[in-house]
Amino acid sequence: MITKRIIPCLDVRNGRVVKGTNFDNINDVSSPVELGKYYSACGADELVFYDITASSEDRKLFTDILTQMAENVFIPLTVGGGINTVEDFDRVLKCGADKVSVNSGAIRNPDLIRQAAEKYGNQCVVISADVKRVDGQFRVFAKGGREDTGLEAISWIKRCVDNGAGEVVVNSIDTDGVRGGFDLELLKLVCDAVAVPVIASGGAGCEQDFVELFREIPTVDAGLAASIFHFGQVRISELKQTLKENGITVRI
């Protein structure tokens, strides 16, 4: 069995890690550099850093904070927010990111994924899809979950992978911050549609939610969460031990 990854997510606004519910009601949490150092030291497999208002504010990602993060974090780092051009990929990678996550920029210019994959390799390009149910359909949202694009989510994600995205982060807006479990219905559809690693994001509230995720969808590669790790409801070392005891392969 493929080793499953546990990935904390740092949503950063104005230089601080924040967290909300259903992409709203945002509260301050911590310094991204200090939190990143903590996760790097305590068993996280990777780290995701999102500058959550870069796209909606039509600006570039905070590279000064990213550079500090990369200097202090010794696990793979995926970075997103305000990625609109191949030059943005270049800038973020030069600051120390291992992978670059794109969402709104790919919606505006679907060819961006192909261009970036050809220049930096598929493994470097992550499509991050913010998905919400609208009138019985899974729809893609842009600008940090603020704008309904009208795009059907599964076909959009498949198109991005066909264009060269080497990994998919599926952010369920419906379950984000609710702590009622991952969106298994959505995740199953995505895993059935693509043959690249899929990361589940949105809804984790306890260790058992991760056990259920990996049991119900053996093809999902990783579980991503934020607030339960930030506030200590779930500790990564203990989570991994629980997963191991349930027959799920993880890096201890």
PDB file of C-alpha atoms in Angstrom:
ATOM      1  CA  MET A   1       0.000   0.000   0.000  1.00  0.00           C
ATOM      2  CA  ILE A   2       1.205   3.514  -0.786  1.00  0.00           C
ATOM      3  CA  THR A   3       2.292   5.448   2.298  1.00  0.00           C
ATOM      4  CA  LYS A   4      -0.428   7.936   3.193  1.00  0.00           C
ATOM      5  CA  ARG A   5       0.600  11.541   3.862  1.00  0.00           C
ATOM      6  CA  ILE A   6      -0.619  13.850   6.616  1.00  0.00           C
ATOM      7  CA  ILE A   7      -0.426  17.505   5.581  1.00  0.00           C
ATOM      8  CA  PRO A   8      -1.131  20.593   7.706  1.00  0.00           C
ATOM      9  CA  CYS A   9      -2.361  23.642   5.811  1.00  0.00           C
ATOM     10  CA  LEU A  10      -1.415  27.225   6.611  1.00  0.00           C
ATOM     11  CA  ASP A  11      -3.991  29.721   5.304  1.00  0.00           C
ATOM     12  CA  VAL A  12      -2.165  33.052   5.447  1.00  0.00           C
ATOM     13  CA  ARG A  13      -3.729  36.521   5.332  1.00  0.00           C
ATOM     14  CA  ASN A  14      -1.771  39.739   5.986  1.00  0.00           C
ATOM     15  CA  GLY A  15       1.203  37.686   7.112  1.00  0.00           C
ATOM     16  CA  ARG A  16      -0.674  35.626   9.735  1.00  0.00           C
ATOM     17  CA  VAL A  17      -2.115  32.121   9.737  1.00  0.00           C
ATOM     18  CA  VAL A  18      -5.924  32.294   9.930  1.00  0.00           C
ATOM     19  CA  LYS A  19      -8.790  29.811   9.921  1.00  0.00           C
ATOM     20  CA  GLY A  20     -12.506  30.035   9.262  1.00  0.00           C
ATOM     21  CA  THR A  21     -15.595  27.946   8.545  1.00  0.00           C
ATOM     22  CA  ASN A  22     -16.943  27.324   5.027  1.00  0.00           C
ATOM     23  CA  PHE A  23     -14.236  29.767   3.816  1.00  0.00           C
ATOM     24  CA  ASP A  24     -15.724  32.530   6.012  1.00  0.00           C
ATOM     25  CA  ASN A  25     -15.638  33.824   9.640  1.00  0.00           C
ATOM     26  CA  ILE A  26     -11.847  34.147   9.634  1.00  0.00           C
ATOM     27  CA  ASN A  27      -9.894  34.153  12.911  1.00  0.00           C
ATOM     28  CA  ASP A  28      -6.202  34.755  13.648  1.00  0.00           C
ATOM     29  CA  VAL A  29      -4.127  31.706  14.664  1.00  0.00           C
ATOM     30  CA  SER A  30      -0.351  32.198  14.618  1.00  0.00           C
ATOM     31  CA  SER A  31       2.844  33.169  12.800  1.00  0.00           C
ATOM     32  CA  PRO A  32       3.270  31.026   9.666  1.00  0.00           C
ATOM     33  CA  VAL A  33       7.016  30.665  10.188  1.00  0.00           C
ATOM     34  CA  GLU A  34       6.688  29.475  13.788  1.00  0.00           C
ATOM     35  CA  LEU A  35       3.822  27.131  12.941  1.00  0.00           C
ATOM     36  CA  GLY A  36       5.730  25.795   9.943  1.00  0.00           C
ATOM     37  CA  LYS A  37       8.771  25.053  12.096  1.00  0.00           C
ATOM     38  CA  TYR A  38       6.568  23.231  14.583  1.00  0.00           C
ATOM     39  CA  TYR A  39       4.991  21.007  11.925  1.00  0.00           C
ATOM     40  CA  SER A  40       8.343  20.347  10.285  1.00  0.00           C
ATOM     41  CA  ALA A  41       9.627  19.025  13.605  1.00  0.00           C
ATOM     42  CA  CYS A  42       6.609  16.990  14.723  1.00  0.00           C
ATOM     43  CA  GLY A  43       6.071  14.492  11.926  1.00  0.00           C
ATOM     44  CA  ALA A  44       4.095  16.237   9.168  1.00  0.00           C
ATOM     45  CA  ASP A  45       4.876  14.753   5.761  1.00  0.00           C
ATOM     46  CA  GLU A  46       4.426  17.983   3.821  1.00  0.00           C
ATOM     47  CA  LEU A  47       3.148  21.509   4.361  1.00  0.00           C
ATOM     48  CA  VAL A  48       0.752  23.598   2.282  1.00  0.00           C
ATOM     49  CA  PHE A  49       0.959  27.415   2.401  1.00  0.00           C
ATOM     50  CA  TYR A  50      -1.915  29.410   0.872  1.00  0.00           C
ATOM     51  CA  ASP A  51      -1.908  33.199   0.628  1.00  0.00           C
ATOM     52  CA  ILE A  52      -5.707  33.135   0.735  1.00  0.00           C
ATOM     53  CA  THR A  53      -6.482  36.679  -0.386  1.00  0.00           C
ATOM     54  CA  ALA A  54      -3.818  37.163  -3.065  1.00  0.00           C
ATOM     55  CA  SER A  55      -6.215  36.291  -5.906  1.00  0.00           C
ATOM     56  CA  SER A  56      -9.233  38.186  -4.609  1.00  0.00           C
ATOM     57  CA  GLU A  57      -7.039  41.250  -3.915  1.00  0.00           C
ATOM     58  CA  ASP A  58      -5.375  40.863  -7.336  1.00  0.00           C
ATOM     59  CA  ARG A  59      -1.823  40.927  -5.988  1.00  0.00           C
ATOM     60  CA  LYS A  60       1.231  38.704  -5.876  1.00  0.00           C
ATOM     61  CA  LEU A  61       1.926  36.240  -3.081  1.00  0.00           C
ATOM     62  CA  PHE A  62       3.903  37.354  -0.001  1.00  0.00           C
ATOM     63  CA  THR A  63       7.356  36.101  -0.993  1.00  0.00           C
ATOM     64  CA  ASP A  64       9.173  37.485   2.061  1.00  0.00           C
ATOM     65  CA  ILE A  65       7.213  35.216   4.407  1.00  0.00           C
ATOM     66  CA  LEU A  66       7.576  32.324   1.984  1.00  0.00           C
ATOM     67  CA  THR A  67      11.355  32.718   1.919  1.00  0.00           C
ATOM     68  CA  GLN A  68      11.457  32.627   5.726  1.00  0.00           C
ATOM     69  CA  MET A  69       9.239  29.538   5.683  1.00  0.00           C
ATOM     70  CA  ALA A  70      11.471  27.705   3.236  1.00  0.00           C
ATOM     71  CA  GLU A  71      14.553  28.489   5.328  1.00  0.00           C
ATOM     72  CA  ASN A  72      12.952  26.949   8.439  1.00  0.00           C
ATOM     73  CA  VAL A  73      10.847  24.080   7.084  1.00  0.00           C
ATOM     74  CA  PHE A  74      12.544  20.830   6.117  1.00  0.00           C
ATOM     75  CA  ILE A  75       9.647  18.932   4.570  1.00  0.00           C
ATOM     76  CA  PRO A  76       8.157  19.432   1.071  1.00  0.00           C
ATOM     77  CA  LEU A  77       6.366  22.778   0.771  1.00  0.00           C
ATOM     78  CA  THR A  78       3.465  23.466  -1.599  1.00  0.00           C
ATOM     79  CA  VAL A  79       2.611  27.136  -2.100  1.00  0.00           C
ATOM     80  CA  GLY A  80      -0.425  28.817  -3.658  1.00  0.00           C
ATOM     81  CA  GLY A  81      -2.224  32.141  -3.907  1.00  0.00           C
ATOM     82  CA  GLY A  82      -2.032  34.707  -6.683  1.00  0.00           C
ATOM     83  CA  ILE A  83      -0.403  32.315  -9.162  1.00  0.00           C
ATOM     84  CA  ASN A  84      -1.394  33.644 -12.577  1.00  0.00           C
ATOM     85  CA  THR A  85       1.636  33.258 -14.857  1.00  0.00           C
ATOM     86  CA  VAL A  86       4.631  31.016 -15.471  1.00  0.00           C
ATOM     87  CA  GLU A  87       6.700  33.857 -13.993  1.00  0.00           C
ATOM     88  CA  ASP A  88       4.733  33.471 -10.744  1.00  0.00           C
ATOM     89  CA  PHE A  89       5.708  29.785 -10.685  1.00  0.00           C
ATOM     90  CA  ASP A  90       9.336  30.782 -11.194  1.00  0.00           C
ATOM     91  CA  ARG A  91       9.253  33.398  -8.429  1.00  0.00           C
ATOM     92  CA  VAL A  92       7.697  31.042  -5.873  1.00  0.00           C
ATOM     93  CA  LEU A  93      10.003  28.144  -6.703  1.00  0.00           C
ATOM     94  CA  LYS A  94      13.039  30.404  -6.366  1.00  0.00           C
ATOM     95  CA  CYS A  95      11.795  31.372  -2.875  1.00  0.00           C
ATOM     96  CA  GLY A  96      12.063  27.715  -1.857  1.00  0.00           C
ATOM     97  CA  ALA A  97       8.726  26.073  -2.685  1.00  0.00           C
ATOM     98  CA  ASP A  98       8.831  22.457  -3.897  1.00  0.00           C
ATOM     99  CA  LYS A  99       5.438  22.554  -5.620  1.00  0.00           C
ATOM    100  CA  VAL A 100       3.148  25.344  -6.779  1.00  0.00           C
ATOM    101  CA  SER A 101      -0.612  25.239  -6.343  1.00  0.00           C
ATOM    102  CA  VAL A 102      -2.846  27.064  -8.805  1.00  0.00           C
ATOM    103  CA  ASN A 103      -6.602  27.651  -8.741  1.00  0.00           C
ATOM    104  CA  SER A 104      -8.017  30.987  -9.956  1.00  0.00           C
ATOM    105  CA  GLY A 105      -5.065  31.531 -12.305  1.00  0.00           C
ATOM    106  CA  ALA A 106      -5.801  28.271 -14.120  1.00  0.00           C
ATOM    107  CA  ILE A 107      -9.485  29.161 -14.396  1.00  0.00           C
ATOM    108  CA  ARG A 108      -8.560  32.457 -16.054  1.00  0.00           C
ATOM    109  CA  ASN A 109      -5.948  30.801 -18.280  1.00  0.00           C
ATOM    110  CA  PRO A 110      -6.360  27.002 -18.572  1.00  0.00           C
ATOM    111  CA  ASP A 111      -3.173  26.816 -20.651  1.00  0.00           C
ATOM    112  CA  LEU A 112      -1.142  27.955 -17.611  1.00  0.00           C
ATOM    113  CA  ILE A 113      -0.973  24.385 -16.292  1.00  0.00           C
ATOM    114  CA  ARG A 114       0.429  23.043 -19.559  1.00  0.00           C
ATOM    115  CA  GLN A 115       2.973  25.864 -19.789  1.00  0.00           C
ATOM    116  CA  ALA A 116       4.168  25.358 -16.212  1.00  0.00           C
ATOM    117  CA  ALA A 117       4.294  21.570 -16.513  1.00  0.00           C
ATOM    118  CA  GLU A 118       6.389  21.782 -19.668  1.00  0.00           C
ATOM    119  CA  LYS A 119       8.852  24.153 -18.002  1.00  0.00           C
ATOM    120  CA  TYR A 120       9.072  22.712 -14.478  1.00  0.00           C
ATOM    121  CA  GLY A 121       7.636  19.187 -14.737  1.00  0.00           C
ATOM    122  CA  ASN A 122       4.265  17.715 -13.834  1.00  0.00           C
ATOM    123  CA  GLN A 123       5.392  16.927 -10.275  1.00  0.00           C
ATOM    124  CA  CYS A 124       5.749  20.665  -9.640  1.00  0.00           C
ATOM    125  CA  VAL A 125       2.209  21.641 -10.674  1.00  0.00           C
ATOM    126  CA  VAL A 126      -0.707  21.182  -8.271  1.00  0.00           C
ATOM    127  CA  ILE A 127      -4.288  21.998  -9.192  1.00  0.00           C
ATOM    128  CA  SER A 128      -6.205  23.156  -6.129  1.00  0.00           C
ATOM    129  CA  ALA A 129      -9.952  23.001  -6.683  1.00  0.00           C
ATOM    130  CA  ASP A 130     -12.373  24.770  -4.306  1.00  0.00           C
ATOM    131  CA  VAL A 131     -15.606  22.824  -4.788  1.00  0.00           C
ATOM    132  CA  LYS A 132     -19.150  23.369  -3.538  1.00  0.00           C
ATOM    133  CA  ARG A 133     -22.523  21.801  -4.275  1.00  0.00           C
ATOM    134  CA  VAL A 134     -24.789  24.128  -6.270  1.00  0.00           C
ATOM    135  CA  ASP A 135     -28.204  22.914  -7.451  1.00  0.00           C
ATOM    136  CA  GLY A 136     -27.129  19.278  -7.161  1.00  0.00           C
ATOM    137  CA  GLN A 137     -23.883  19.765  -9.072  1.00  0.00           C
ATOM    138  CA  PHE A 138     -20.296  19.988  -7.848  1.00  0.00           C
ATOM    139  CA  ARG A 139     -19.059  23.408  -8.973  1.00  0.00           C
ATOM    140  CA  VAL A 140     -15.616  25.028  -8.987  1.00  0.00           C
ATOM    141  CA  PHE A 141     -15.221  28.314  -7.110  1.00  0.00           C
ATOM    142  CA  ALA A 142     -12.522  30.939  -7.617  1.00  0.00           C
ATOM    143  CA  LYS A 143     -10.979  33.784  -5.598  1.00  0.00           C
ATOM    144  CA  GLY A 144     -10.791  31.914  -2.304  1.00  0.00           C
ATOM    145  CA  GLY A 145     -14.248  30.402  -2.611  1.00  0.00           C
ATOM    146  CA  ARG A 146     -15.943  33.727  -3.296  1.00  0.00           C
ATOM    147  CA  GLU A 147     -16.899  33.323  -6.955  1.00  0.00           C
ATOM    148  CA  ASP A 148     -18.928  30.551  -8.606  1.00  0.00           C
ATOM    149  CA  THR A 149     -17.252  29.868 -11.955  1.00  0.00           C
ATOM    150  CA  GLY A 150     -20.099  27.722 -13.278  1.00  0.00           C
ATOM    151  CA  LEU A 151     -17.570  24.974 -14.099  1.00  0.00           C
ATOM    152  CA  GLU A 152     -18.518  21.377 -13.242  1.00  0.00           C
ATOM    153  CA  ALA A 153     -15.807  20.238 -10.838  1.00  0.00           C
ATOM    154  CA  ILE A 154     -14.961  16.669 -11.876  1.00  0.00           C
ATOM    155  CA  SER A 155     -14.577  17.449 -15.589  1.00  0.00           C
ATOM    156  CA  TRP A 156     -12.567  20.580 -14.728  1.00  0.00           C
ATOM    157  CA  ILE A 157     -10.161  18.656 -12.497  1.00  0.00           C
ATOM    158  CA  LYS A 158      -9.741  15.945 -15.147  1.00  0.00           C
ATOM    159  CA  ARG A 159      -9.018  18.617 -17.758  1.00  0.00           C
ATOM    160  CA  CYS A 160      -6.322  20.133 -15.525  1.00  0.00           C
ATOM    161  CA  VAL A 161      -4.674  16.744 -15.013  1.00  0.00           C
ATOM    162  CA  ASP A 162      -4.817  16.054 -18.755  1.00  0.00           C
ATOM    163  CA  ASN A 163      -3.039  19.404 -19.251  1.00  0.00           C
ATOM    164  CA  GLY A 164      -0.198  18.376 -16.946  1.00  0.00           C
ATOM    165  CA  ALA A 165      -1.119  18.859 -13.278  1.00  0.00           C
ATOM    166  CA  GLY A 166       0.712  16.199 -11.285  1.00  0.00           C
ATOM    167  CA  GLU A 167      -1.365  16.411  -8.116  1.00  0.00           C
ATOM    168  CA  VAL A 168      -4.864  17.498  -7.070  1.00  0.00           C
ATOM    169  CA  VAL A 169      -5.958  19.150  -3.828  1.00  0.00           C
ATOM    170  CA  VAL A 170      -9.729  18.853  -3.435  1.00  0.00           C
ATOM    171  CA  ASN A 171     -11.017  21.553  -1.078  1.00  0.00           C
ATOM    172  CA  SER A 172     -14.634  20.918  -0.108  1.00  0.00           C
ATOM    173  CA  ILE A 173     -16.225  24.260   0.783  1.00  0.00           C
ATOM    174  CA  ASP A 174     -19.275  22.418   2.133  1.00  0.00           C
ATOM    175  CA  THR A 175     -17.234  20.612   4.802  1.00  0.00           C
ATOM    176  CA  ASP A 176     -14.492  23.222   5.398  1.00  0.00           C
ATOM    177  CA  GLY A 177     -14.033  23.930   9.107  1.00  0.00           C
ATOM    178  CA  VAL A 178     -17.198  22.026  10.056  1.00  0.00           C
ATOM    179  CA  ARG A 179     -15.236  19.067  11.487  1.00  0.00           C
ATOM    180  CA  GLY A 180     -17.851  16.515  10.439  1.00  0.00           C
ATOM    181  CA  GLY A 181     -15.565  14.404   8.265  1.00  0.00           C
ATOM    182  CA  PHE A 182     -14.136  14.608   4.763  1.00  0.00           C
ATOM    183  CA  ASP A 183     -16.411  14.933   1.725  1.00  0.00           C
ATOM    184  CA  LEU A 184     -16.197  11.270   0.716  1.00  0.00           C
ATOM    185  CA  GLU A 185     -18.744  11.529  -2.114  1.00  0.00           C
ATOM    186  CA  LEU A 186     -16.757  14.253  -3.851  1.00  0.00           C
ATOM    187  CA  LEU A 187     -13.390  12.626  -3.212  1.00  0.00           C
ATOM    188  CA  LYS A 188     -14.479   9.257  -4.630  1.00  0.00           C
ATOM    189  CA  LEU A 189     -15.568  10.935  -7.852  1.00  0.00           C
ATOM    190  CA  VAL A 190     -12.238  12.756  -8.200  1.00  0.00           C
ATOM    191  CA  CYS A 191     -10.150   9.642  -7.437  1.00  0.00           C
ATOM    192  CA  ASP A 192     -12.122   7.684 -10.038  1.00  0.00           C
ATOM    193  CA  ALA A 193     -11.564  10.424 -12.632  1.00  0.00           C
ATOM    194  CA  VAL A 194      -7.782  10.954 -12.394  1.00  0.00           C
ATOM    195  CA  ALA A 195      -4.630   8.849 -12.028  1.00  0.00           C
ATOM    196  CA  VAL A 196      -2.465  11.348 -10.130  1.00  0.00           C
ATOM    197  CA  PRO A 197      -2.193  11.799  -6.336  1.00  0.00           C
ATOM    198  CA  VAL A 198      -5.324  13.270  -4.731  1.00  0.00           C
ATOM    199  CA  ILE A 199      -5.203  15.188  -1.442  1.00  0.00           C
ATOM    200  CA  ALA A 200      -8.396  15.438   0.610  1.00  0.00           C
ATOM    201  CA  SER A 201      -9.057  18.811   2.242  1.00  0.00           C
ATOM    202  CA  GLY A 202     -11.953  20.105   4.309  1.00  0.00           C
ATOM    203  CA  GLY A 203     -13.898  18.545   7.160  1.00  0.00           C
ATOM    204  CA  ALA A 204     -11.462  16.673   9.394  1.00  0.00           C
ATOM    205  CA  GLY A 205     -12.525  16.887  13.033  1.00  0.00           C
ATOM    206  CA  CYS A 206     -10.870  13.910  14.729  1.00  0.00           C
ATOM    207  CA  GLU A 207      -8.473  11.030  14.166  1.00  0.00           C
ATOM    208  CA  GLN A 208     -11.302   8.737  13.095  1.00  0.00           C
ATOM    209  CA  ASP A 209     -12.097  10.982  10.129  1.00  0.00           C
ATOM    210  CA  PHE A 210      -8.660  10.176   8.679  1.00  0.00           C
ATOM    211  CA  VAL A 211      -9.129   6.462   9.347  1.00  0.00           C
ATOM    212  CA  GLU A 212     -12.481   6.591   7.545  1.00  0.00           C
ATOM    213  CA  LEU A 213     -10.979   8.574   4.652  1.00  0.00           C
ATOM    214  CA  PHE A 214      -8.210   6.082   3.924  1.00  0.00           C
ATOM    215  CA  ARG A 215     -10.426   3.033   4.507  1.00  0.00           C
ATOM    216  CA  GLU A 216     -13.311   4.266   2.355  1.00  0.00           C
ATOM    217  CA  ILE A 217     -11.102   5.618  -0.448  1.00  0.00           C
ATOM    218  CA  PRO A 218      -7.891   3.534  -0.602  1.00  0.00           C
ATOM    219  CA  THR A 219      -6.752   5.484  -3.670  1.00  0.00           C
ATOM    220  CA  VAL A 220      -6.671   8.872  -1.925  1.00  0.00           C
ATOM    221  CA  ASP A 221      -3.054   9.791  -1.197  1.00  0.00           C
ATOM    222  CA  ALA A 222      -3.185  12.299   1.642  1.00  0.00           C
ATOM    223  CA  GLY A 223      -5.342  14.014   4.222  1.00  0.00           C
ATOM    224  CA  LEU A 224      -4.962  17.757   4.722  1.00  0.00           C
ATOM    225  CA  ALA A 225      -6.278  19.736   7.685  1.00  0.00           C
ATOM    226  CA  ALA A 226      -5.762  23.041   9.449  1.00  0.00           C
ATOM    227  CA  SER A 227      -7.633  23.997  12.617  1.00  0.00           C
ATOM    228  CA  ILE A 228      -7.565  20.583  14.312  1.00  0.00           C
ATOM    229  CA  PHE A 229      -3.774  20.608  14.050  1.00  0.00           C
ATOM    230  CA  HIS A 230      -3.372  24.320  14.828  1.00  0.00           C
ATOM    231  CA  PHE A 231      -5.438  24.126  18.025  1.00  0.00           C
ATOM    232  CA  GLY A 232      -4.128  20.747  19.181  1.00  0.00           C
ATOM    233  CA  GLN A 233      -7.342  18.717  18.906  1.00  0.00           C
ATOM    234  CA  VAL A 234      -5.347  16.209  16.861  1.00  0.00           C
ATOM    235  CA  ARG A 235      -1.607  15.712  17.196  1.00  0.00           C
ATOM    236  CA  ILE A 236       0.133  14.373  14.123  1.00  0.00           C
ATOM    237  CA  SER A 237       2.286  11.811  15.944  1.00  0.00           C
ATOM    238  CA  GLU A 238      -0.753  10.362  17.712  1.00  0.00           C
ATOM    239  CA  LEU A 239      -2.809  10.415  14.501  1.00  0.00           C
ATOM    240  CA  LYS A 240      -0.143   8.457  12.655  1.00  0.00           C
ATOM    241  CA  GLN A 241       0.003   5.870  15.425  1.00  0.00           C
ATOM    242  CA  THR A 242      -3.783   5.461  15.222  1.00  0.00           C
ATOM    243  CA  LEU A 243      -3.597   5.062  11.443  1.00  0.00           C
ATOM    244  CA  LYS A 244      -0.844   2.456  11.786  1.00  0.00           C
ATOM    245  CA  GLU A 245      -2.907   0.521  14.346  1.00  0.00           C
ATOM    246  CA  ASN A 246      -5.748   0.510  11.797  1.00  0.00           C
ATOM    247  CA  GLY A 247      -3.557  -1.034   9.110  1.00  0.00           C
ATOM    248  CA  ILE A 248      -2.932   2.200   7.197  1.00  0.00           C
ATOM    249  CA  THR A 249       0.649   2.708   6.038  1.00  0.00           C
ATOM    250  CA  VAL A 250       2.180   5.984   7.227  1.00  0.00           C
ATOM    251  CA  ARG A 251       5.669   7.344   7.838  1.00  0.00           C
ATOM    252  CA  ILE A 252       6.297   7.267  11.587  1.00  0.00           C
TER     253      ILE A 252
END
